[in-house]
Amino acid sequence: MTLALTDEVRDAMEHGRPVVALESTLVAHGLPRPGNLDTARELERTVRDAGAVPATVAVLDGRPCVGLDKAQLERVATDEGLRKLGSRDLAPALAAGVSGATTVSGTAFLAARAGVRVFAAGGLGGVHRDWTHVQDESADLRLLARTRITVVCAGVKSILDVPATLQRLETLGVAVLGYGTENFPGFWLTDSGVPVDWTVRDPREVAAAMRAQDRLGGPDTALVVAHPVPEEEQLDPELHDRVLGEALAACRRDGVAGQAVTPYLLDHLVRHTEGAALAAHVAAVRGNARLAARIAQVWSATAHT
């Protein structure tokens, strides 16, 4: 498989400069148009301002791209026909020559194949509520169990089963570090109320864990850095709990099931918080991009020491 790297990303990789992968499904499917393009540009600018090279990942006309030029980024933000591609969808998409935005699993896979070690995401997919009945679990989790990449995220969305997701990550052997927190973040919320086993407070500690991973050998698992949205930028917890309860009740009332549940709940939260959930979403991703760039800087400076 030949990956298409922008000149900027290729040059950075060849000279050992820091690179941060960014997911494109956030741009194509996770944010409303036309503001999604402004946010995509802002995230790339945030990575650059923090001293690293952004590499937004997507599949365009059957070609996997690690890093997008200006026109390609605009296409991802404006083309309503783009597919949503997880890791399992990549082979069919390449064979069919289609275009799509990559999810966490698709982005992590392609970024790791390109040699990019740090990835700034929004939130991970996870174990869905009522798993015992529907057995619905994100492909993100299994992909991270076999991919050596460090993912900076704001936890998992609170519409999921947070304790079960952490238990699943433990079972799969994926380490979770709370960045500046002893509790796992809840994406829109600073604190999900569920503790993490390990806490770090500096990018150097994350880079040290990455080096230890490599020296230990063993399975190529990811390292999850759970970075909470700042408390002053989170969704008001009381508003969150009320609207989420209403969304879950509406979901049951309308008979929504399977893959339709997540977009239904997300849409309900955005609409019924008057944009506050969207603002917290963007704040979380922005903070993750900034932290990922700082980690990539330290990693690239110490990777061969």
PDB file of C-alpha atoms in Angstrom:
ATOM      1  CA  MET A   1       0.000   0.000   0.000  1.00  0.00           C
ATOM      2  CA  THR A   2       1.359   3.395  -1.023  1.00  0.00           C
ATOM      3  CA  LEU A   3       0.466   6.235   1.295  1.00  0.00           C
ATOM      4  CA  ALA A   4       0.195   9.752  -0.079  1.00  0.00           C
ATOM      5  CA  LEU A   5       2.081  12.121   2.221  1.00  0.00           C
ATOM      6  CA  THR A   6       2.161  15.855   1.724  1.00  0.00           C
ATOM      7  CA  ASP A   7       5.611  17.319   1.169  1.00  0.00           C
ATOM      8  CA  GLU A   8       5.413  18.936   4.607  1.00  0.00           C
ATOM      9  CA  VAL A   9       4.641  15.647   6.367  1.00  0.00           C
ATOM     10  CA  ARG A  10       7.195  13.661   4.359  1.00  0.00           C
ATOM     11  CA  ASP A  11       9.931  16.194   5.073  1.00  0.00           C
ATOM     12  CA  ALA A  12       9.116  16.188   8.793  1.00  0.00           C
ATOM     13  CA  MET A  13       9.143  12.396   8.937  1.00  0.00           C
ATOM     14  CA  GLU A  14      12.448  12.130   7.080  1.00  0.00           C
ATOM     15  CA  HIS A  15      14.127  14.638   9.389  1.00  0.00           C
ATOM     16  CA  GLY A  16      12.650  13.398  12.651  1.00  0.00           C
ATOM     17  CA  ARG A  17      10.485  16.437  13.307  1.00  0.00           C
ATOM     18  CA  PRO A  18       7.245  16.094  15.297  1.00  0.00           C
ATOM     19  CA  VAL A  19       4.089  15.111  13.427  1.00  0.00           C
ATOM     20  CA  VAL A  20       0.543  14.813  14.808  1.00  0.00           C
ATOM     21  CA  ALA A  21      -2.189  12.838  13.054  1.00  0.00           C
ATOM     22  CA  LEU A  22      -5.720  14.285  12.985  1.00  0.00           C
ATOM     23  CA  GLU A  23      -8.930  12.433  12.133  1.00  0.00           C
ATOM     24  CA  SER A  24     -11.021  13.640   9.213  1.00  0.00           C
ATOM     25  CA  THR A  25     -14.385  12.177  10.194  1.00  0.00           C
ATOM     26  CA  LEU A  26     -14.609  14.921  12.814  1.00  0.00           C
ATOM     27  CA  VAL A  27     -14.466  17.427   9.959  1.00  0.00           C
ATOM     28  CA  ALA A  28     -16.714  15.601   7.487  1.00  0.00           C
ATOM     29  CA  HIS A  29     -19.297  14.087   9.828  1.00  0.00           C
ATOM     30  CA  GLY A  30     -18.790  15.375  13.362  1.00  0.00           C
ATOM     31  CA  LEU A  31     -19.221  19.132  12.988  1.00  0.00           C
ATOM     32  CA  PRO A  32     -21.899  21.185  11.205  1.00  0.00           C
ATOM     33  CA  ARG A  33     -21.148  22.954   7.931  1.00  0.00           C
ATOM     34  CA  PRO A  34     -19.815  25.476   7.085  1.00  0.00           C
ATOM     35  CA  GLY A  35     -18.036  25.994  10.423  1.00  0.00           C
ATOM     36  CA  ASN A  36     -16.397  22.576  10.162  1.00  0.00           C
ATOM     37  CA  LEU A  37     -13.827  23.881   7.679  1.00  0.00           C
ATOM     38  CA  ASP A  38     -12.849  26.739   9.982  1.00  0.00           C
ATOM     39  CA  THR A  39     -12.420  24.247  12.823  1.00  0.00           C
ATOM     40  CA  ALA A  40     -10.323  21.937  10.643  1.00  0.00           C
ATOM     41  CA  ARG A  41      -8.031  24.808   9.749  1.00  0.00           C
ATOM     42  CA  GLU A  42      -7.894  25.911  13.382  1.00  0.00           C
ATOM     43  CA  LEU A  43      -6.835  22.446  14.541  1.00  0.00           C
ATOM     44  CA  GLU A  44      -4.027  22.278  11.999  1.00  0.00           C
ATOM     45  CA  ARG A  45      -2.944  25.794  13.002  1.00  0.00           C
ATOM     46  CA  THR A  46      -3.024  24.791  16.683  1.00  0.00           C
ATOM     47  CA  VAL A  47      -0.671  21.891  15.989  1.00  0.00           C
ATOM     48  CA  ARG A  48       1.698  24.130  14.032  1.00  0.00           C
ATOM     49  CA  ASP A  49       1.642  26.866  16.675  1.00  0.00           C
ATOM     50  CA  ALA A  50       2.617  24.249  19.254  1.00  0.00           C
ATOM     51  CA  GLY A  51       5.642  23.232  17.180  1.00  0.00           C
ATOM     52  CA  ALA A  52       4.523  20.166  15.222  1.00  0.00           C
ATOM     53  CA  VAL A  53       3.321  19.313  11.713  1.00  0.00           C
ATOM     54  CA  PRO A  54      -0.365  18.389  11.326  1.00  0.00           C
ATOM     55  CA  ALA A  55      -1.256  15.316   9.269  1.00  0.00           C
ATOM     56  CA  THR A  56      -5.003  15.131   8.699  1.00  0.00           C
ATOM     57  CA  VAL A  57      -5.806  11.626   7.455  1.00  0.00           C
ATOM     58  CA  ALA A  58      -8.399  10.708   4.802  1.00  0.00           C
ATOM     59  CA  VAL A  59      -8.953   8.495   1.760  1.00  0.00           C
ATOM     60  CA  LEU A  60      -9.406  10.436  -1.477  1.00  0.00           C
ATOM     61  CA  ASP A  61     -10.276   8.674  -4.727  1.00  0.00           C
ATOM     62  CA  GLY A  62      -9.090   5.374  -3.317  1.00  0.00           C
ATOM     63  CA  ARG A  63      -5.758   6.739  -2.133  1.00  0.00           C
ATOM     64  CA  PRO A  64      -4.932   6.903   1.592  1.00  0.00           C
ATOM     65  CA  CYS A  65      -3.616  10.358   2.480  1.00  0.00           C
ATOM     66  CA  VAL A  66      -1.592  11.222   5.559  1.00  0.00           C
ATOM     67  CA  GLY A  67      -1.608  15.006   5.477  1.00  0.00           C
ATOM     68  CA  LEU A  68      -3.898  17.078   3.262  1.00  0.00           C
ATOM     69  CA  ASP A  69      -3.178  20.165   1.218  1.00  0.00           C
ATOM     70  CA  LYS A  70      -5.474  23.195   1.323  1.00  0.00           C
ATOM     71  CA  ALA A  71      -7.761  21.993  -1.483  1.00  0.00           C
ATOM     72  CA  GLN A  72      -8.009  18.470  -0.072  1.00  0.00           C
ATOM     73  CA  LEU A  73      -8.924  19.714   3.386  1.00  0.00           C
ATOM     74  CA  GLU A  74     -11.624  21.903   1.866  1.00  0.00           C
ATOM     75  CA  ARG A  75     -12.937  18.921  -0.086  1.00  0.00           C
ATOM     76  CA  VAL A  76     -13.202  16.821   3.083  1.00  0.00           C
ATOM     77  CA  ALA A  77     -15.129  19.620   4.782  1.00  0.00           C
ATOM     78  CA  THR A  78     -17.536  20.327   1.927  1.00  0.00           C
ATOM     79  CA  ASP A  79     -18.133  17.050   0.032  1.00  0.00           C
ATOM     80  CA  GLU A  80     -21.348  15.623   1.459  1.00  0.00           C
ATOM     81  CA  GLY A  81     -20.787  12.341  -0.380  1.00  0.00           C
ATOM     82  CA  LEU A  82     -17.716  11.318   1.612  1.00  0.00           C
ATOM     83  CA  ARG A  83     -18.017   7.908   3.239  1.00  0.00           C
ATOM     84  CA  LYS A  84     -17.182   7.279   6.879  1.00  0.00           C
ATOM     85  CA  LEU A  85     -14.269   4.846   6.981  1.00  0.00           C
ATOM     86  CA  GLY A  86     -13.217   2.746   9.933  1.00  0.00           C
ATOM     87  CA  SER A  87     -10.213   0.456   9.717  1.00  0.00           C
ATOM     88  CA  ARG A  88     -12.311  -2.409   8.330  1.00  0.00           C
ATOM     89  CA  ASP A  89     -13.564  -0.188   5.487  1.00  0.00           C
ATOM     90  CA  LEU A  90     -10.156   0.817   4.168  1.00  0.00           C
ATOM     91  CA  ALA A  91      -9.528  -2.145   1.867  1.00  0.00           C
ATOM     92  CA  PRO A  92     -12.940  -1.971   0.134  1.00  0.00           C
ATOM     93  CA  ALA A  93     -12.609   1.810  -0.174  1.00  0.00           C
ATOM     94  CA  LEU A  94      -9.177   1.577  -1.782  1.00  0.00           C
ATOM     95  CA  ALA A  95     -10.305  -1.214  -4.114  1.00  0.00           C
ATOM     96  CA  ALA A  96     -13.405   0.746  -5.193  1.00  0.00           C
ATOM     97  CA  GLY A  97     -11.544   4.032  -5.561  1.00  0.00           C
ATOM     98  CA  VAL A  98     -13.958   5.882  -3.290  1.00  0.00           C
ATOM     99  CA  SER A  99     -13.349   8.809  -0.957  1.00  0.00           C
ATOM    100  CA  GLY A 100     -14.003   8.886   2.744  1.00  0.00           C
ATOM    101  CA  ALA A 101     -13.179  10.475   6.061  1.00  0.00           C
ATOM    102  CA  THR A 102     -11.384   8.259   8.553  1.00  0.00           C
ATOM    103  CA  THR A 103     -12.653   7.492  12.049  1.00  0.00           C
ATOM    104  CA  VAL A 104     -10.368   6.969  15.049  1.00  0.00           C
ATOM    105  CA  SER A 105      -9.645   3.383  13.998  1.00  0.00           C
ATOM    106  CA  GLY A 106      -9.053   4.277  10.344  1.00  0.00           C
ATOM    107  CA  THR A 107      -6.872   7.241  11.235  1.00  0.00           C
ATOM    108  CA  ALA A 108      -4.825   5.318  13.790  1.00  0.00           C
ATOM    109  CA  PHE A 109      -4.167   2.506  11.330  1.00  0.00           C
ATOM    110  CA  LEU A 110      -3.029   4.729   8.466  1.00  0.00           C
ATOM    111  CA  ALA A 111      -1.045   7.085  10.686  1.00  0.00           C
ATOM    112  CA  ALA A 112       0.817   4.177  12.263  1.00  0.00           C
ATOM    113  CA  ARG A 113       1.558   2.718   8.815  1.00  0.00           C
ATOM    114  CA  ALA A 114       3.125   6.053   7.896  1.00  0.00           C
ATOM    115  CA  GLY A 115       5.248   6.028  11.044  1.00  0.00           C
ATOM    116  CA  VAL A 116       3.338   8.792  12.845  1.00  0.00           C
ATOM    117  CA  ARG A 117       3.409   8.036  16.549  1.00  0.00           C
ATOM    118  CA  VAL A 118       1.069  10.674  18.043  1.00  0.00           C
ATOM    119  CA  PHE A 119      -2.597  11.150  17.172  1.00  0.00           C
ATOM    120  CA  ALA A 120      -4.953  13.875  18.458  1.00  0.00           C
ATOM    121  CA  ALA A 121      -8.556  12.663  18.478  1.00  0.00           C
ATOM    122  CA  GLY A 122     -11.761  14.017  19.951  1.00  0.00           C
ATOM    123  CA  GLY A 123     -13.178  11.087  21.858  1.00  0.00           C
ATOM    124  CA  LEU A 124     -12.715   7.350  21.489  1.00  0.00           C
ATOM    125  CA  GLY A 125     -15.476   5.016  20.520  1.00  0.00           C
ATOM    126  CA  GLY A 126     -16.336   2.518  23.208  1.00  0.00           C
ATOM    127  CA  VAL A 127     -18.743  -0.006  24.623  1.00  0.00           C
ATOM    128  CA  HIS A 128     -22.353   1.029  24.102  1.00  0.00           C
ATOM    129  CA  ARG A 129     -25.001   1.071  26.783  1.00  0.00           C
ATOM    130  CA  ASP A 130     -27.054  -2.141  27.039  1.00  0.00           C
ATOM    131  CA  TRP A 131     -24.107  -4.067  25.614  1.00  0.00           C
ATOM    132  CA  THR A 132     -25.449  -7.294  27.083  1.00  0.00           C
ATOM    133  CA  HIS A 133     -28.439  -6.975  24.753  1.00  0.00           C
ATOM    134  CA  VAL A 134     -26.991  -5.415  21.598  1.00  0.00           C
ATOM    135  CA  GLN A 135     -23.256  -6.292  21.924  1.00  0.00           C
ATOM    136  CA  ASP A 136     -22.338  -3.038  20.198  1.00  0.00           C
ATOM    137  CA  GLU A 137     -18.710  -2.042  20.619  1.00  0.00           C
ATOM    138  CA  SER A 138     -16.613   0.416  18.634  1.00  0.00           C
ATOM    139  CA  ALA A 139     -13.943  -0.940  16.314  1.00  0.00           C
ATOM    140  CA  ASP A 140     -11.634   1.671  17.855  1.00  0.00           C
ATOM    141  CA  LEU A 141     -10.954  -0.564  20.841  1.00  0.00           C
ATOM    142  CA  ARG A 142      -9.702  -3.650  19.009  1.00  0.00           C
ATOM    143  CA  LEU A 143      -7.683  -1.549  16.577  1.00  0.00           C
ATOM    144  CA  LEU A 144      -5.923   0.186  19.471  1.00  0.00           C
ATOM    145  CA  ALA A 145      -5.132  -3.228  20.921  1.00  0.00           C
ATOM    146  CA  ARG A 146      -2.914  -3.972  17.913  1.00  0.00           C
ATOM    147  CA  THR A 147      -1.566  -0.576  16.865  1.00  0.00           C
ATOM    148  CA  ARG A 148       1.455   1.184  18.374  1.00  0.00           C
ATOM    149  CA  ILE A 149       0.299   4.782  18.508  1.00  0.00           C
ATOM    150  CA  THR A 150      -0.310   7.327  21.265  1.00  0.00           C
ATOM    151  CA  VAL A 151      -3.846   8.727  21.164  1.00  0.00           C
ATOM    152  CA  VAL A 152      -4.655  11.965  22.962  1.00  0.00           C
ATOM    153  CA  CYS A 153      -8.406  12.078  23.528  1.00  0.00           C
ATOM    154  CA  ALA A 154     -11.040  13.542  25.834  1.00  0.00           C
ATOM    155  CA  GLY A 155     -12.151  10.109  26.991  1.00  0.00           C
ATOM    156  CA  VAL A 156     -15.309   8.644  25.514  1.00  0.00           C
ATOM    157  CA  LYS A 157     -18.667  10.282  24.987  1.00  0.00           C
ATOM    158  CA  SER A 158     -20.962   9.983  27.975  1.00  0.00           C
ATOM    159  CA  ILE A 159     -23.651   8.409  25.804  1.00  0.00           C
ATOM    160  CA  LEU A 160     -21.505   5.252  26.028  1.00  0.00           C
ATOM    161  CA  ASP A 161     -20.854   2.919  28.951  1.00  0.00           C
ATOM    162  CA  VAL A 162     -17.690   4.498  30.395  1.00  0.00           C
ATOM    163  CA  PRO A 163     -16.845   1.857  33.058  1.00  0.00           C
ATOM    164  CA  ALA A 164     -17.374  -0.974  30.566  1.00  0.00           C
ATOM    165  CA  THR A 165     -15.174   0.811  28.001  1.00  0.00           C
ATOM    166  CA  LEU A 166     -12.314   1.123  30.487  1.00  0.00           C
ATOM    167  CA  GLN A 167     -12.743  -2.512  31.473  1.00  0.00           C
ATOM    168  CA  ARG A 168     -12.600  -3.492  27.807  1.00  0.00           C
ATOM    169  CA  LEU A 169      -9.432  -1.479  27.259  1.00  0.00           C
ATOM    170  CA  GLU A 170      -7.897  -3.261  30.249  1.00  0.00           C
ATOM    171  CA  THR A 171      -8.869  -6.647  28.848  1.00  0.00           C
ATOM    172  CA  LEU A 172      -7.311  -5.723  25.504  1.00  0.00           C
ATOM    173  CA  GLY A 173      -4.088  -4.605  27.180  1.00  0.00           C
ATOM    174  CA  VAL A 174      -4.367  -0.919  26.230  1.00  0.00           C
ATOM    175  CA  ALA A 175      -2.830   1.375  28.861  1.00  0.00           C
ATOM    176  CA  VAL A 176      -4.710   4.548  29.824  1.00  0.00           C
ATOM    177  CA  LEU A 177      -2.960   7.585  31.300  1.00  0.00           C
ATOM    178  CA  GLY A 178      -4.991  10.397  32.819  1.00  0.00           C
ATOM    179  CA  TYR A 179      -3.305  13.665  31.879  1.00  0.00           C
ATOM    180  CA  GLY A 180      -3.497  15.923  34.927  1.00  0.00           C
ATOM    181  CA  THR A 181      -6.449  13.942  36.243  1.00  0.00           C
ATOM    182  CA  GLU A 182      -7.099  10.893  38.378  1.00  0.00           C
ATOM    183  CA  ASN A 183     -10.495  10.330  36.757  1.00  0.00           C
ATOM    184  CA  PHE A 184     -11.325   9.467  33.177  1.00  0.00           C
ATOM    185  CA  PRO A 185     -12.831  12.440  31.307  1.00  0.00           C
ATOM    186  CA  GLY A 186     -16.316  12.241  29.820  1.00  0.00           C
ATOM    187  CA  PHE A 187     -15.683  14.077  26.543  1.00  0.00           C
ATOM    188  CA  TRP A 188     -18.067  17.003  27.073  1.00  0.00           C
ATOM    189  CA  LEU A 189     -17.406  16.705  30.800  1.00  0.00           C
ATOM    190  CA  THR A 190     -14.117  17.165  32.607  1.00  0.00           C
ATOM    191  CA  ASP A 191     -14.782  14.172  34.856  1.00  0.00           C
ATOM    192  CA  SER A 192     -16.785  11.015  34.180  1.00  0.00           C
ATOM    193  CA  GLY A 193     -16.419   9.958  37.821  1.00  0.00           C
ATOM    194  CA  VAL A 194     -14.546   6.775  36.860  1.00  0.00           C
ATOM    195  CA  PRO A 195     -10.918   6.572  38.094  1.00  0.00           C
ATOM    196  CA  VAL A 196      -7.875   5.807  35.964  1.00  0.00           C
ATOM    197  CA  ASP A 197      -4.952   3.700  37.145  1.00  0.00           C
ATOM    198  CA  TRP A 198      -2.193   6.064  36.045  1.00  0.00           C
ATOM    199  CA  THR A 199      -1.824   9.846  36.097  1.00  0.00           C
ATOM    200  CA  VAL A 200       0.811  11.928  34.302  1.00  0.00           C
ATOM    201  CA  ARG A 201       1.270  15.680  34.401  1.00  0.00           C
ATOM    202  CA  ASP A 202       3.877  16.480  31.774  1.00  0.00           C
ATOM    203  CA  PRO A 203       4.512  15.533  28.102  1.00  0.00           C
ATOM    204  CA  ARG A 204       7.885  14.157  29.176  1.00  0.00           C
ATOM    205  CA  GLU A 205       6.138  11.540  31.295  1.00  0.00           C
ATOM    206  CA  VAL A 206       4.047  10.474  28.300  1.00  0.00           C
ATOM    207  CA  ALA A 207       7.147  10.235  26.089  1.00  0.00           C
ATOM    208  CA  ALA A 208       8.870   8.180  28.797  1.00  0.00           C
ATOM    209  CA  ALA A 209       5.958   5.730  28.792  1.00  0.00           C
ATOM    210  CA  MET A 210       6.164   5.525  24.996  1.00  0.00           C
ATOM    211  CA  ARG A 211       9.883   4.713  25.200  1.00  0.00           C
ATOM    212  CA  ALA A 212       9.213   2.097  27.861  1.00  0.00           C
ATOM    213  CA  GLN A 213       6.600   0.499  25.590  1.00  0.00           C
ATOM    214  CA  ASP A 214       9.179   0.144  22.843  1.00  0.00           C
ATOM    215  CA  ARG A 215      11.875  -1.208  25.135  1.00  0.00           C
ATOM    216  CA  LEU A 216       9.550  -3.782  26.661  1.00  0.00           C
ATOM    217  CA  GLY A 217       8.529  -5.162  23.288  1.00  0.00           C
ATOM    218  CA  GLY A 218       5.423  -7.308  23.412  1.00  0.00           C
ATOM    219  CA  PRO A 219       2.150  -6.592  21.624  1.00  0.00           C
ATOM    220  CA  ASP A 220       1.878  -3.421  19.537  1.00  0.00           C
ATOM    221  CA  THR A 221      -0.790  -1.786  21.660  1.00  0.00           C
ATOM    222  CA  ALA A 222      -1.717   1.878  21.750  1.00  0.00           C
ATOM    223  CA  LEU A 223      -1.218   4.267  24.632  1.00  0.00           C
ATOM    224  CA  VAL A 224      -4.310   6.323  25.471  1.00  0.00           C
ATOM    225  CA  VAL A 225      -3.731   9.763  26.990  1.00  0.00           C
ATOM    226  CA  ALA A 226      -7.035  10.894  28.504  1.00  0.00           C
ATOM    227  CA  HIS A 227      -6.982  14.688  28.488  1.00  0.00           C
ATOM    228  CA  PRO A 228     -10.041  16.392  30.015  1.00  0.00           C
ATOM    229  CA  VAL A 229     -11.660  19.470  28.532  1.00  0.00           C
ATOM    230  CA  PRO A 230     -10.936  22.444  30.840  1.00  0.00           C
ATOM    231  CA  GLU A 231     -13.569  22.771  33.554  1.00  0.00           C
ATOM    232  CA  GLU A 232     -14.480  26.281  32.431  1.00  0.00           C
ATOM    233  CA  GLU A 233     -15.149  25.002  28.890  1.00  0.00           C
ATOM    234  CA  GLN A 234     -17.044  21.808  29.711  1.00  0.00           C
ATOM    235  CA  LEU A 235     -20.754  21.358  29.173  1.00  0.00           C
ATOM    236  CA  ASP A 236     -22.630  22.277  32.340  1.00  0.00           C
ATOM    237  CA  PRO A 237     -22.957  18.912  34.167  1.00  0.00           C
ATOM    238  CA  GLU A 238     -26.560  19.519  35.271  1.00  0.00           C
ATOM    239  CA  LEU A 239     -27.585  20.463  31.734  1.00  0.00           C
ATOM    240  CA  HIS A 240     -25.693  17.463  30.383  1.00  0.00           C
ATOM    241  CA  ASP A 241     -27.390  14.986  32.733  1.00  0.00           C
ATOM    242  CA  ARG A 242     -30.862  16.368  32.058  1.00  0.00           C
ATOM    243  CA  VAL A 243     -30.541  16.445  28.273  1.00  0.00           C
ATOM    244  CA  LEU A 244     -28.839  13.047  28.103  1.00  0.00           C
ATOM    245  CA  GLY A 245     -31.655  11.518  30.159  1.00  0.00           C
ATOM    246  CA  GLU A 246     -34.182  13.055  27.796  1.00  0.00           C
ATOM    247  CA  ALA A 247     -32.220  11.813  24.784  1.00  0.00           C
ATOM    248  CA  LEU A 248     -32.079   8.232  26.085  1.00  0.00           C
ATOM    249  CA  ALA A 249     -35.819   8.286  26.793  1.00  0.00           C
ATOM    250  CA  ALA A 250     -36.542   9.663  23.309  1.00  0.00           C
ATOM    251  CA  CYS A 251     -34.333   6.991  21.785  1.00  0.00           C
ATOM    252  CA  ARG A 252     -36.348   4.238  23.477  1.00  0.00           C
ATOM    253  CA  ARG A 253     -39.638   5.950  22.608  1.00  0.00           C
ATOM    254  CA  ASP A 254     -38.740   6.247  18.913  1.00  0.00           C
ATOM    255  CA  GLY A 255     -37.432   2.689  18.696  1.00  0.00           C
ATOM    256  CA  VAL A 256     -33.960   3.766  17.577  1.00  0.00           C
ATOM    257  CA  ALA A 257     -31.510   0.849  17.633  1.00  0.00           C
ATOM    258  CA  GLY A 258     -28.134  -0.356  16.377  1.00  0.00           C
ATOM    259  CA  GLN A 259     -25.827   2.034  14.580  1.00  0.00           C
ATOM    260  CA  ALA A 260     -28.521   4.727  14.525  1.00  0.00           C
ATOM    261  CA  VAL A 261     -28.343   5.215  18.313  1.00  0.00           C
ATOM    262  CA  THR A 262     -25.115   7.197  18.510  1.00  0.00           C
ATOM    263  CA  PRO A 263     -25.919   9.839  15.846  1.00  0.00           C
ATOM    264  CA  TYR A 264     -29.446  10.139  17.273  1.00  0.00           C
ATOM    265  CA  LEU A 265     -28.157  10.861  20.788  1.00  0.00           C
ATOM    266  CA  LEU A 266     -25.431  13.201  19.575  1.00  0.00           C
ATOM    267  CA  ASP A 267     -27.869  15.208  17.482  1.00  0.00           C
ATOM    268  CA  HIS A 268     -30.265  15.457  20.416  1.00  0.00           C
ATOM    269  CA  LEU A 269     -27.507  16.719  22.730  1.00  0.00           C
ATOM    270  CA  VAL A 270     -26.315  19.375  20.295  1.00  0.00           C
ATOM    271  CA  ARG A 271     -29.827  20.624  19.517  1.00  0.00           C
ATOM    272  CA  HIS A 272     -31.102  20.673  23.091  1.00  0.00           C
ATOM    273  CA  THR A 273     -28.079  22.348  24.696  1.00  0.00           C
ATOM    274  CA  GLU A 274     -28.312  25.336  22.327  1.00  0.00           C
ATOM    275  CA  GLY A 275     -24.836  24.695  20.955  1.00  0.00           C
ATOM    276  CA  ALA A 276     -23.124  24.264  24.338  1.00  0.00           C
ATOM    277  CA  ALA A 277     -22.300  20.614  23.608  1.00  0.00           C
ATOM    278  CA  LEU A 278     -20.759  21.607  20.282  1.00  0.00           C
ATOM    279  CA  ALA A 279     -18.667  24.322  21.953  1.00  0.00           C
ATOM    280  CA  ALA A 280     -17.369  21.827  24.527  1.00  0.00           C
ATOM    281  CA  HIS A 281     -16.625  19.371  21.699  1.00  0.00           C
ATOM    282  CA  VAL A 282     -14.482  21.891  19.826  1.00  0.00           C
ATOM    283  CA  ALA A 283     -12.739  22.990  23.030  1.00  0.00           C
ATOM    284  CA  ALA A 284     -11.834  19.387  23.817  1.00  0.00           C
ATOM    285  CA  VAL A 285     -10.420  18.694  20.360  1.00  0.00           C
ATOM    286  CA  ARG A 286      -8.488  21.964  20.347  1.00  0.00           C
ATOM    287  CA  GLY A 287      -6.877  21.117  23.688  1.00  0.00           C
ATOM    288  CA  ASN A 288      -6.050  17.601  22.522  1.00  0.00           C
ATOM    289  CA  ALA A 289      -4.333  18.927  19.392  1.00  0.00           C
ATOM    290  CA  ARG A 290      -2.210  21.297  21.465  1.00  0.00           C
ATOM    291  CA  LEU A 291      -1.189  18.603  23.956  1.00  0.00           C
ATOM    292  CA  ALA A 292      -0.491  16.052  21.210  1.00  0.00           C
ATOM    293  CA  ALA A 293       1.879  18.508  19.537  1.00  0.00           C
ATOM    294  CA  ARG A 294       3.760  18.999  22.809  1.00  0.00           C
ATOM    295  CA  ILE A 295       4.042  15.232  23.282  1.00  0.00           C
ATOM    296  CA  ALA A 296       5.210  14.784  19.686  1.00  0.00           C
ATOM    297  CA  GLN A 297       7.869  17.429  20.221  1.00  0.00           C
ATOM    298  CA  VAL A 298       9.303  15.637  23.245  1.00  0.00           C
ATOM    299  CA  TRP A 299       8.986  12.257  21.544  1.00  0.00           C
ATOM    300  CA  SER A 300      10.822  13.340  18.402  1.00  0.00           C
ATOM    301  CA  ALA A 301      13.597  14.908  20.488  1.00  0.00           C
ATOM    302  CA  THR A 302      14.117  11.785  22.605  1.00  0.00           C
ATOM    303  CA  ALA A 303      13.027   8.912  20.358  1.00  0.00           C
ATOM    304  CA  HIS A 304      16.577   7.734  19.719  1.00  0.00           C
ATOM    305  CA  THR A 305      18.071   8.355  23.163  1.00  0.00           C
TER     306      THR A 305
END
